[in-house]
mmCIF file of C-alpha atoms in Angstrom:
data_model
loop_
_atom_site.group_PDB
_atom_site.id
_atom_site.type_symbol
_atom_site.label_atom_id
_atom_site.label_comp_id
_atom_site.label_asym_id
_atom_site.label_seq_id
_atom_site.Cartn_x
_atom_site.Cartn_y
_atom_site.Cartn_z
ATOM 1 C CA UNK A 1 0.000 0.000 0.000
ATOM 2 C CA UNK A 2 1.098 3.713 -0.417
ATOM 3 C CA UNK A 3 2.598 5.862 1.789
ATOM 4 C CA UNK A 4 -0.370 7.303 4.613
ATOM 5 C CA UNK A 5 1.398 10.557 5.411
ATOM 6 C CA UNK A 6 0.185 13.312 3.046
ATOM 7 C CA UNK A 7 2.305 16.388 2.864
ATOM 8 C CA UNK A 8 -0.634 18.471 3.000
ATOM 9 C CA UNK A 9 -1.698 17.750 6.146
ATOM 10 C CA UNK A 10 -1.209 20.827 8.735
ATOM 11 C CA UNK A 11 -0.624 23.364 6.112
ATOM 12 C CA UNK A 12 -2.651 25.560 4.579
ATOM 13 C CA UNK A 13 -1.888 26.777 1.030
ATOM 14 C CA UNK A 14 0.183 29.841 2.511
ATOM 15 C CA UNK A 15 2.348 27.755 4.486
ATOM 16 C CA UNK A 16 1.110 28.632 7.332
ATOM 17 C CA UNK A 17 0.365 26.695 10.348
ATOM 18 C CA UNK A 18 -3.672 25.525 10.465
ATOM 19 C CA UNK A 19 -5.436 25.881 13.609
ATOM 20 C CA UNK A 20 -5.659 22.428 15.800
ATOM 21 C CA UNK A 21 -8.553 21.310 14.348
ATOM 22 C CA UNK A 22 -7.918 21.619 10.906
ATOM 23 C CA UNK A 23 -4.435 19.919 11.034
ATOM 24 C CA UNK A 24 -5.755 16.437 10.967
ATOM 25 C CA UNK A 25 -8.985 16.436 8.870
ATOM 26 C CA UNK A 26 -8.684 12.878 7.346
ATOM 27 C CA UNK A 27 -10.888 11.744 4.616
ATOM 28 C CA UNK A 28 -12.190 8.279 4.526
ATOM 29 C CA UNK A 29 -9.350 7.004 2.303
ATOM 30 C CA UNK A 30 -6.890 8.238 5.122
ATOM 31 C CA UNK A 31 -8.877 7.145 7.626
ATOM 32 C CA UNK A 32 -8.862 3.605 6.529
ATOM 33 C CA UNK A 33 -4.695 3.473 5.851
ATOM 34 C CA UNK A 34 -4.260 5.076 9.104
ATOM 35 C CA UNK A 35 -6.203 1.736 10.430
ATOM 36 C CA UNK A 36 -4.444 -0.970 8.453
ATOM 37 C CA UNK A 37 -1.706 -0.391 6.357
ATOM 38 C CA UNK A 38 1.492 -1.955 5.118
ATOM 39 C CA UNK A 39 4.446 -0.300 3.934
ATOM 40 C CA UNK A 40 8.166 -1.403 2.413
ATOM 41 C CA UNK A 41 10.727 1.233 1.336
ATOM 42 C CA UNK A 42 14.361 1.823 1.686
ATOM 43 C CA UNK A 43 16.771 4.696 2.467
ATOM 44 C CA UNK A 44 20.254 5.160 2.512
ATOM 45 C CA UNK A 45 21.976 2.256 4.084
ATOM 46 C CA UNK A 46 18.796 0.447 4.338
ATOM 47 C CA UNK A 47 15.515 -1.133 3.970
ATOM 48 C CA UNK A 48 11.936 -1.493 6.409
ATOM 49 C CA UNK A 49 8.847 -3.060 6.681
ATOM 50 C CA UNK A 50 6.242 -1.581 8.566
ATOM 51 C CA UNK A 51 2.955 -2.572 9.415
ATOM 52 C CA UNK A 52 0.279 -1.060 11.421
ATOM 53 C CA UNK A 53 -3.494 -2.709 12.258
ATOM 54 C CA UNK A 54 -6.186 -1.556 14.672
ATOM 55 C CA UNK A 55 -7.777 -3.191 17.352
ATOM 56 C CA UNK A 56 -11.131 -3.173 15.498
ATOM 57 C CA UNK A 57 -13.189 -1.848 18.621
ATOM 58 C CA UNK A 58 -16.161 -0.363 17.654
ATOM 59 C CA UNK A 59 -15.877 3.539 17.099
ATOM 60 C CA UNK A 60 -11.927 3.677 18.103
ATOM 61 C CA UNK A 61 -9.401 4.586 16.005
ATOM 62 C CA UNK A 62 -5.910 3.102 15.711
ATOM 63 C CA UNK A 63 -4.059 4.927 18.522
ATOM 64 C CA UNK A 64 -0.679 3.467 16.514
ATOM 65 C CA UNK A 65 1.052 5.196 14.135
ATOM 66 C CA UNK A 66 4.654 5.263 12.465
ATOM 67 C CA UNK A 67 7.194 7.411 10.683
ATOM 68 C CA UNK A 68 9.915 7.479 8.884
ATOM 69 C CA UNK A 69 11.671 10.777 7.797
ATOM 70 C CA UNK A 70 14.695 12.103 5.960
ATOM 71 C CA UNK A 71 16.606 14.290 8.267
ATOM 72 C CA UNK A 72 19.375 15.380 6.055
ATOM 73 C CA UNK A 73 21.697 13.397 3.646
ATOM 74 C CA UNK A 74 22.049 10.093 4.308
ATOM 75 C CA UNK A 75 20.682 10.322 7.883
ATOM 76 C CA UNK A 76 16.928 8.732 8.162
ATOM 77 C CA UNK A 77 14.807 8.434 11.402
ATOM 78 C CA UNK A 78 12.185 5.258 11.671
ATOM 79 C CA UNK A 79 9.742 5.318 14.549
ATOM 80 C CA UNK A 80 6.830 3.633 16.280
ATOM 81 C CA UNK A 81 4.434 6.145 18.298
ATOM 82 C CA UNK A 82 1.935 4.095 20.501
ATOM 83 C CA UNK A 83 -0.683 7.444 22.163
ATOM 84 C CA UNK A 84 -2.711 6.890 24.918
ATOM 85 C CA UNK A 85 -5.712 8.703 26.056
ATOM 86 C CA UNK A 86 -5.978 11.466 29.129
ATOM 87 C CA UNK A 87 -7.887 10.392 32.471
ATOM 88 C CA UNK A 88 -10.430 13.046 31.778
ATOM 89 C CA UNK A 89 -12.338 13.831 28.478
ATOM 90 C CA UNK A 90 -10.664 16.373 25.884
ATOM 91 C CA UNK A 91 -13.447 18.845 24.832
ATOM 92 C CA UNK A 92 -11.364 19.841 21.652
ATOM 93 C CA UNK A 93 -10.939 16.495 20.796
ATOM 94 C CA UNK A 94 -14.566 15.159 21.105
ATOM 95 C CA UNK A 95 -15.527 17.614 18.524
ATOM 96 C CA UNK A 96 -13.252 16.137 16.198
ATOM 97 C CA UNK A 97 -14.164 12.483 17.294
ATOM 98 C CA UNK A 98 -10.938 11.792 17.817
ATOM 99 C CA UNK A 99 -9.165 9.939 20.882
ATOM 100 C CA UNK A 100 -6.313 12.100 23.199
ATOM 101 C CA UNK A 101 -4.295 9.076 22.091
ATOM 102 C CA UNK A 102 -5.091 9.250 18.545
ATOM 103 C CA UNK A 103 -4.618 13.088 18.340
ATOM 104 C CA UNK A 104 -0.739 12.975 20.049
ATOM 105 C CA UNK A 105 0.566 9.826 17.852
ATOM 106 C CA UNK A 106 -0.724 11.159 14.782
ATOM 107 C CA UNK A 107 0.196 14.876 15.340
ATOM 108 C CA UNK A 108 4.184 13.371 15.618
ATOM 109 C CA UNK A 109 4.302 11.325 12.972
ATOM 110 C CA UNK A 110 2.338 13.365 10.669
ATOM 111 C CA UNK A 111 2.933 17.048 11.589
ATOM 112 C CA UNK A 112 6.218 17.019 13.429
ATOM 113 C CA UNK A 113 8.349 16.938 10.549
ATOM 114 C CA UNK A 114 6.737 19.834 8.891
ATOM 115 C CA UNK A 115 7.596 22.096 12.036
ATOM 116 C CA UNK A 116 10.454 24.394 12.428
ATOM 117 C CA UNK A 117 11.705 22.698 15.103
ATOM 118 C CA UNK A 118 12.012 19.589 13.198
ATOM 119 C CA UNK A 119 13.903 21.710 10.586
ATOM 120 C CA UNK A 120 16.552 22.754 12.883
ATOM 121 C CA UNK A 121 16.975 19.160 13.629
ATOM 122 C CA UNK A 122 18.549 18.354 10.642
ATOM 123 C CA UNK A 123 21.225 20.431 10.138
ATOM 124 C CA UNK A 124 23.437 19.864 12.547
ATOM 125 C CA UNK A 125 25.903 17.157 11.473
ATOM 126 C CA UNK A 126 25.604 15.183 14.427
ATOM 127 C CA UNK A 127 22.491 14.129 16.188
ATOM 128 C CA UNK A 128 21.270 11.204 17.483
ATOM 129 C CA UNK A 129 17.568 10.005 18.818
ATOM 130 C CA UNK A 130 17.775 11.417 22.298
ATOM 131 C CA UNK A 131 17.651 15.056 20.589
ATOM 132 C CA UNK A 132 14.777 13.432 18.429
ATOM 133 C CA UNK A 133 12.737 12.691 21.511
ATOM 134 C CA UNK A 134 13.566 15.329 23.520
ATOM 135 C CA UNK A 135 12.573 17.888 20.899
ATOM 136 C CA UNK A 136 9.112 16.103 20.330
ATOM 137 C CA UNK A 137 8.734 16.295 24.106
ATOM 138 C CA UNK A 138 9.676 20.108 23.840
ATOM 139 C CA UNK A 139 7.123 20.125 20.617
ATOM 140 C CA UNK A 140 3.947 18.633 21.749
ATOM 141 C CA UNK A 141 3.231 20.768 25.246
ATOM 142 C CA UNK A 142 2.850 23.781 22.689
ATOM 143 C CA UNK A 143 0.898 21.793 20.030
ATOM 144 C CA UNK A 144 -1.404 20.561 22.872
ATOM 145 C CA UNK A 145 -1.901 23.712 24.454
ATOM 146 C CA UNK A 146 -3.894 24.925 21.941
ATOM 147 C CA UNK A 147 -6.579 22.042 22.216
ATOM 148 C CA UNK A 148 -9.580 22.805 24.448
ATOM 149 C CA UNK A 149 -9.856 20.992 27.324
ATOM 150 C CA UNK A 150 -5.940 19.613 27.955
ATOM 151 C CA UNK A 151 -4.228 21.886 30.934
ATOM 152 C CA UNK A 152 -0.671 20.997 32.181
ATOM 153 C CA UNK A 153 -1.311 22.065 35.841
ATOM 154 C CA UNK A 154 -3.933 18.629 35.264
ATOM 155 C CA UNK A 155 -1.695 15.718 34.930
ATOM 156 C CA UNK A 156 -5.336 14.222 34.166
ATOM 157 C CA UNK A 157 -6.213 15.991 30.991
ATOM 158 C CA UNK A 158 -2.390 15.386 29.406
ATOM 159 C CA UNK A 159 -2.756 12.859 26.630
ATOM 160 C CA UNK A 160 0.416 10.370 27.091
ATOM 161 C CA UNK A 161 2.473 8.677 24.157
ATOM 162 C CA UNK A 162 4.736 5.618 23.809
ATOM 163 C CA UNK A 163 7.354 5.796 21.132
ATOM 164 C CA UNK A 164 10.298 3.600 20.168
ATOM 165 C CA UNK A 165 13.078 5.824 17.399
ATOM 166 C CA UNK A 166 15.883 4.454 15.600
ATOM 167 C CA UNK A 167 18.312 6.876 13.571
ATOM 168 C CA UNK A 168 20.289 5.531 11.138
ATOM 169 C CA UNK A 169 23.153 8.186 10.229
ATOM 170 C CA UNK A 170 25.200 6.750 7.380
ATOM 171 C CA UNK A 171 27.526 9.570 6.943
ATOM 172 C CA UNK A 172 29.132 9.562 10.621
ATOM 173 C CA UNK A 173 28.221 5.388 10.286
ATOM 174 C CA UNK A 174 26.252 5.747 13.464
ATOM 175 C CA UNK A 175 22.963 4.511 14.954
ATOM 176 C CA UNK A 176 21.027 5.395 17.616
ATOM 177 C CA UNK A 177 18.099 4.593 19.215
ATOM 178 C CA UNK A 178 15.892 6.293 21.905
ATOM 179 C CA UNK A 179 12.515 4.518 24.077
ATOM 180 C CA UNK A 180 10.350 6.072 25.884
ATOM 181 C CA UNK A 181 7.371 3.532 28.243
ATOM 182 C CA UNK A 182 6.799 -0.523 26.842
ATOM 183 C CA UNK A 183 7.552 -0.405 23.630
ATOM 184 C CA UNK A 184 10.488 -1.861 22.643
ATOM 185 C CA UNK A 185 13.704 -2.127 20.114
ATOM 186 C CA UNK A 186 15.465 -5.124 19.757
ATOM 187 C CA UNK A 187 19.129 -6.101 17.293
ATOM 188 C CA UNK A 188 19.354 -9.204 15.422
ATOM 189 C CA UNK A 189 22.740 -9.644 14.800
ATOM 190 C CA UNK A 190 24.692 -11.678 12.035
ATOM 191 C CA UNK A 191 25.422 -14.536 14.389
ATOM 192 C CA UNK A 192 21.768 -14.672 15.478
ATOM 193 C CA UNK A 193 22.362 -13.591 18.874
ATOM 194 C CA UNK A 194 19.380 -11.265 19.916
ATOM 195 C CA UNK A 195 20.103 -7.891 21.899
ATOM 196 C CA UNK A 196 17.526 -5.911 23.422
ATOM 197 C CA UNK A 197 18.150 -1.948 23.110
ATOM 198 C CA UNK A 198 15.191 -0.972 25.492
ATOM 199 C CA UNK A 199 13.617 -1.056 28.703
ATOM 200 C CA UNK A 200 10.092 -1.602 29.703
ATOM 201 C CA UNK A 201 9.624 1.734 31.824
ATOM 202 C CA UNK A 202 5.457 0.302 32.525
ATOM 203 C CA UNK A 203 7.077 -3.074 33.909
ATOM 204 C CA UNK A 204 6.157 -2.108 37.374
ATOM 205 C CA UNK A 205 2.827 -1.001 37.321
ATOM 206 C CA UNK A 206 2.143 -3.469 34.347
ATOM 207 C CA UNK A 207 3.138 -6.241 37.302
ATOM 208 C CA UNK A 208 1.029 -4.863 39.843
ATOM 209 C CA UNK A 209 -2.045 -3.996 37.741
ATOM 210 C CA UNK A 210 -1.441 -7.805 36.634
ATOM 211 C CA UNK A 211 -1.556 -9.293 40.253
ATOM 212 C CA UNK A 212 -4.633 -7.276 41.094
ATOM 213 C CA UNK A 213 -5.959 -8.939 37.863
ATOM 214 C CA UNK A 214 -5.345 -12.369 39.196
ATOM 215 C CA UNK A 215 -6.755 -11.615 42.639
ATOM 216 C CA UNK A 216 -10.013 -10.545 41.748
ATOM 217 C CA UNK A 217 -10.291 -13.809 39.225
ATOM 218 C CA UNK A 218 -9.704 -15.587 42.594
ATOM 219 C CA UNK A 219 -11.953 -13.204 44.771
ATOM 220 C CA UNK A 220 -14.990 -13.558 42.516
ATOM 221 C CA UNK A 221 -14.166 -17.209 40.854
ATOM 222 C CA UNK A 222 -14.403 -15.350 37.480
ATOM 223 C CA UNK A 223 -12.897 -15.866 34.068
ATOM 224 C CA UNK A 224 -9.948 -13.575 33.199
ATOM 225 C CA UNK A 225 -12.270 -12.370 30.438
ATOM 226 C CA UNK A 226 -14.683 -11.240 32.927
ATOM 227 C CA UNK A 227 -12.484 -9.205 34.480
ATOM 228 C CA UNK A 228 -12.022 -7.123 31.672
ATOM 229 C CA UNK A 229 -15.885 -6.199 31.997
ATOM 230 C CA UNK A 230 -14.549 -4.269 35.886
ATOM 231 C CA UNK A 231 -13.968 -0.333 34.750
ATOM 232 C CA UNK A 232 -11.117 -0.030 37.352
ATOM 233 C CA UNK A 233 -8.873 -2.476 35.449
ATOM 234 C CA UNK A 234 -6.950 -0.875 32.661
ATOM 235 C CA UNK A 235 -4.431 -2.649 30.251
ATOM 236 C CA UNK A 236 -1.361 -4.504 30.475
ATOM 237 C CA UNK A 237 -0.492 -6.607 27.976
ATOM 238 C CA UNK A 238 2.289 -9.242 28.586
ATOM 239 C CA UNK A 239 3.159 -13.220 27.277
ATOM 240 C CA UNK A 240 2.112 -15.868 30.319
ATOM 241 C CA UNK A 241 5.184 -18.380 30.843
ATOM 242 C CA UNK A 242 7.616 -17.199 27.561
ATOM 243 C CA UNK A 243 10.470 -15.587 28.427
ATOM 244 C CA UNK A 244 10.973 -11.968 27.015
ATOM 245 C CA UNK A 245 14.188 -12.855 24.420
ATOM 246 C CA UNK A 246 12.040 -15.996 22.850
ATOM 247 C CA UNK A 247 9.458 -13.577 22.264
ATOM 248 C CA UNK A 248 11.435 -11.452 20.562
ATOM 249 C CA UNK A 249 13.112 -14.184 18.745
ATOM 250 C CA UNK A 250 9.545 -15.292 17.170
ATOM 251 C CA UNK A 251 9.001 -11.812 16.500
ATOM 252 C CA UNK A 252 11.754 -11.747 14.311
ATOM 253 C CA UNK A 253 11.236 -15.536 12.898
ATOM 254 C CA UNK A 254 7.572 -14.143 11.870
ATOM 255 C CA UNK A 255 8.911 -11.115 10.228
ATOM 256 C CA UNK A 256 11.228 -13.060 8.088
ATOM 257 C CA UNK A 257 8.717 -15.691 7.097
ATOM 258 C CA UNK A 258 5.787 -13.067 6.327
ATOM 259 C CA UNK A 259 7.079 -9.577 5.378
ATOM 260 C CA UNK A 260 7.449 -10.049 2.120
ATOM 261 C CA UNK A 261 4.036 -11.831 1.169
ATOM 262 C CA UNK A 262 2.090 -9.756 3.477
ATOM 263 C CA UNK A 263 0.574 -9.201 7.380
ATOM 264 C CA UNK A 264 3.000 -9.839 9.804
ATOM 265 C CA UNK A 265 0.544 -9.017 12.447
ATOM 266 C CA UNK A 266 -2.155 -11.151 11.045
ATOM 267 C CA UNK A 267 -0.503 -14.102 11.871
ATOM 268 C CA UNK A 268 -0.915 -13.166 15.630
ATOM 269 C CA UNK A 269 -4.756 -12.632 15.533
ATOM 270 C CA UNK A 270 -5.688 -16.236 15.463
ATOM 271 C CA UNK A 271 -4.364 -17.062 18.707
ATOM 272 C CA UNK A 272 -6.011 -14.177 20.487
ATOM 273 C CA UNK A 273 -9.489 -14.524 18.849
ATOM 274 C CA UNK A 274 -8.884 -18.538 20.212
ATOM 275 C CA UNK A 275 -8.382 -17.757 23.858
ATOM 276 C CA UNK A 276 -11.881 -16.033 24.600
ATOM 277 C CA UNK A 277 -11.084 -16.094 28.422
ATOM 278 C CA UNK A 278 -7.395 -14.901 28.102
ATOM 279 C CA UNK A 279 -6.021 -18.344 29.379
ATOM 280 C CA UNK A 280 -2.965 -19.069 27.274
ATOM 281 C CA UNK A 281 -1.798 -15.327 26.738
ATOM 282 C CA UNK A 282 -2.452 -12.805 29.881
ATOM 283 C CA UNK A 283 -3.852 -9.966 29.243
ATOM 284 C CA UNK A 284 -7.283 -7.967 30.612
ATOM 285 C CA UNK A 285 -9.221 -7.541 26.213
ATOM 286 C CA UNK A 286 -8.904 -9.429 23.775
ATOM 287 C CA UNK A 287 -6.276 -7.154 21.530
ATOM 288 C CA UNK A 288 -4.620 -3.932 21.635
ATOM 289 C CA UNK A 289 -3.772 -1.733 18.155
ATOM 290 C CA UNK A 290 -0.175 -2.805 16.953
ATOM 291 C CA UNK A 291 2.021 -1.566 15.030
ATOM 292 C CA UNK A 292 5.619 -3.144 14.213
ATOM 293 C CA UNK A 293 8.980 -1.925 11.936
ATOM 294 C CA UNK A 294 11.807 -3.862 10.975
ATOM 295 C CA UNK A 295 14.804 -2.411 9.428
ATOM 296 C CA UNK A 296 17.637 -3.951 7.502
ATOM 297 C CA UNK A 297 20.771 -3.189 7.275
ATOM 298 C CA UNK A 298 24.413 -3.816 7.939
ATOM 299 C CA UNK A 299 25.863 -2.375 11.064
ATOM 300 C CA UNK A 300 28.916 -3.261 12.808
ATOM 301 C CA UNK A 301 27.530 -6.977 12.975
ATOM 302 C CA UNK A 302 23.996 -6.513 12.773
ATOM 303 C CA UNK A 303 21.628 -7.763 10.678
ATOM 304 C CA UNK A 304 18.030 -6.149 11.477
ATOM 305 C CA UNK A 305 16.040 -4.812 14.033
ATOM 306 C CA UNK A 306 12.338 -4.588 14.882
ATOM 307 C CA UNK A 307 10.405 -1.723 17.118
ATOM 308 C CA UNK A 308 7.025 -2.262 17.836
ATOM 309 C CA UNK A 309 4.139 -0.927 20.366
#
């Protein structure tokens, strides 16, 4: 499929900046990419595969998104944004129908790179992912406070936002990456030794969410399905008995089998829809929006690397 991100988006014919709620008017066509969509390309020193699929949930929108940008010769930044919603309701964003977590995933990868901070960005010779983050973290606070309804003196009305960013810098033959919550970033290397570049920042409260899970499956004698039903549980979303690196390591064995003849993520959805009461994979709903990347290329002993959230 083509390429979602239209250059368009958040300009208006002057070249001026559009007012929040004109910067991501989507027709239906965009609507539906920014749902499902695969995409391969390559850049210098490289090649990806990225694929992106909602959760299907009736009248949400993928909350997933990814990027990938030019940011000067031969340097190239490839991301996974993961957005999730505010405690409280976001006036500005209920008029649009749109989702806190929707708004701040697709705002980076779709309007970030048109901004003059983004510009700056790229010409210095040397930068790495930590400035990439950092200046999105810098960037969003002003984007945001222009939407009705989000104040940063309430922690409660902040949309939040996952995001996993790899730069590949081919002229100072450098990579970097940068992670910010549970997504994650892992290196395949030559040898087929598997090296995890990130850290699960949710782990904690992902673990504790996960044994108040269990005890009120014990308290009530319910199914873990049930439990989902309870409005004080939220999300976590982890493998039951599989150690962390074997995940990974299917992750990649899936991507090699599947990327080039289609969904990658597809191949997942079977087993959830099959385990109606969450018994053979813990987790608190059935499935979550995902989006995955995987980049090829040749780096000081590496072979590829996949970020997903």
């Amino acid at each position: 499929m083509e390429r979602v991100i239209d250059t368009s988006i958040g300009i208006n014919p002057e070249g001026h900046e559009l007012p929040y709620y004109e910067e991501l008017v989507l027709n239906d066509e965009e609507k539906k990419k920014l749902e499902r969509n695969i995409e391969r390309g390559e850049f210098i020193g490289g090649s990806y595969f990225a694929e992106t699929v909602g959760s299907g949930a009736a009248g949400k929108m993928n909350e997933d998104s990814y990027a990938v940008f030019p940011m000067g010769k031969g340097r190239t930044l490839l991301a996974v944004f993961d957005g999730a919603s505010s405690q409280k309701k976001i006036e500005g964003l209920e008029r649009l129908e749109m989702s806190g977590a929707f708004y701040v995933s697709h705002l980076t990868s779709m309007i970030f790179r048109k901004s003059e901070e983004f510009r700056k960005l790229c010409q210095p010779d040397d930068i790495t992912a930590e400035d990439v983050l950092k200046t999105i973290n810098s960037w969003l606070p002003v984007k945001f406070d222009r939407v009705p309804g989000v104040d940063y003196s309430d922690p409660c009305s902040i949309p939040g936002m996952a995001a996993a960013l790899v730069l590949i810098d081919v002229p100072n033959e450098k990579m970097t990456v940068a992670q910010v919550a549970d997504t994650f970033i892992a290196l395949q290397k030559q040898n087929g030794e598997i090296e995890v570049a990130s850290n699960n920042t949710n782990e904690r409260f992902d673990k504790e969410t996960n044994e108040y899970f269990i005890s009120l499956c014990e308290k009530y004698n319910i199914a873990r399905n049930e439990v989902r039903k309870d409005p004080r549980t939220i999300q976590p979303y982890t493998g039951d008995g599989v150690s962390f690196e074997d995940s990974v390591r299917s992750l990649f064995n899936v991507i090699d089998e599947n990327s080039d003849e289609g969904s990658v993520i597809d191949k997942g959805i079977p087993i959830l829809d099959n385990d109606p009461k969450y018994e053979k994979i813990f987790r608190l709903k059935n499935r979550d929006d995902s989006t995955i990347m995987s980049v090829d290329i040749s780096y000081k002993g590496i072979n590829s690397l996949p970020l997903a959230g």
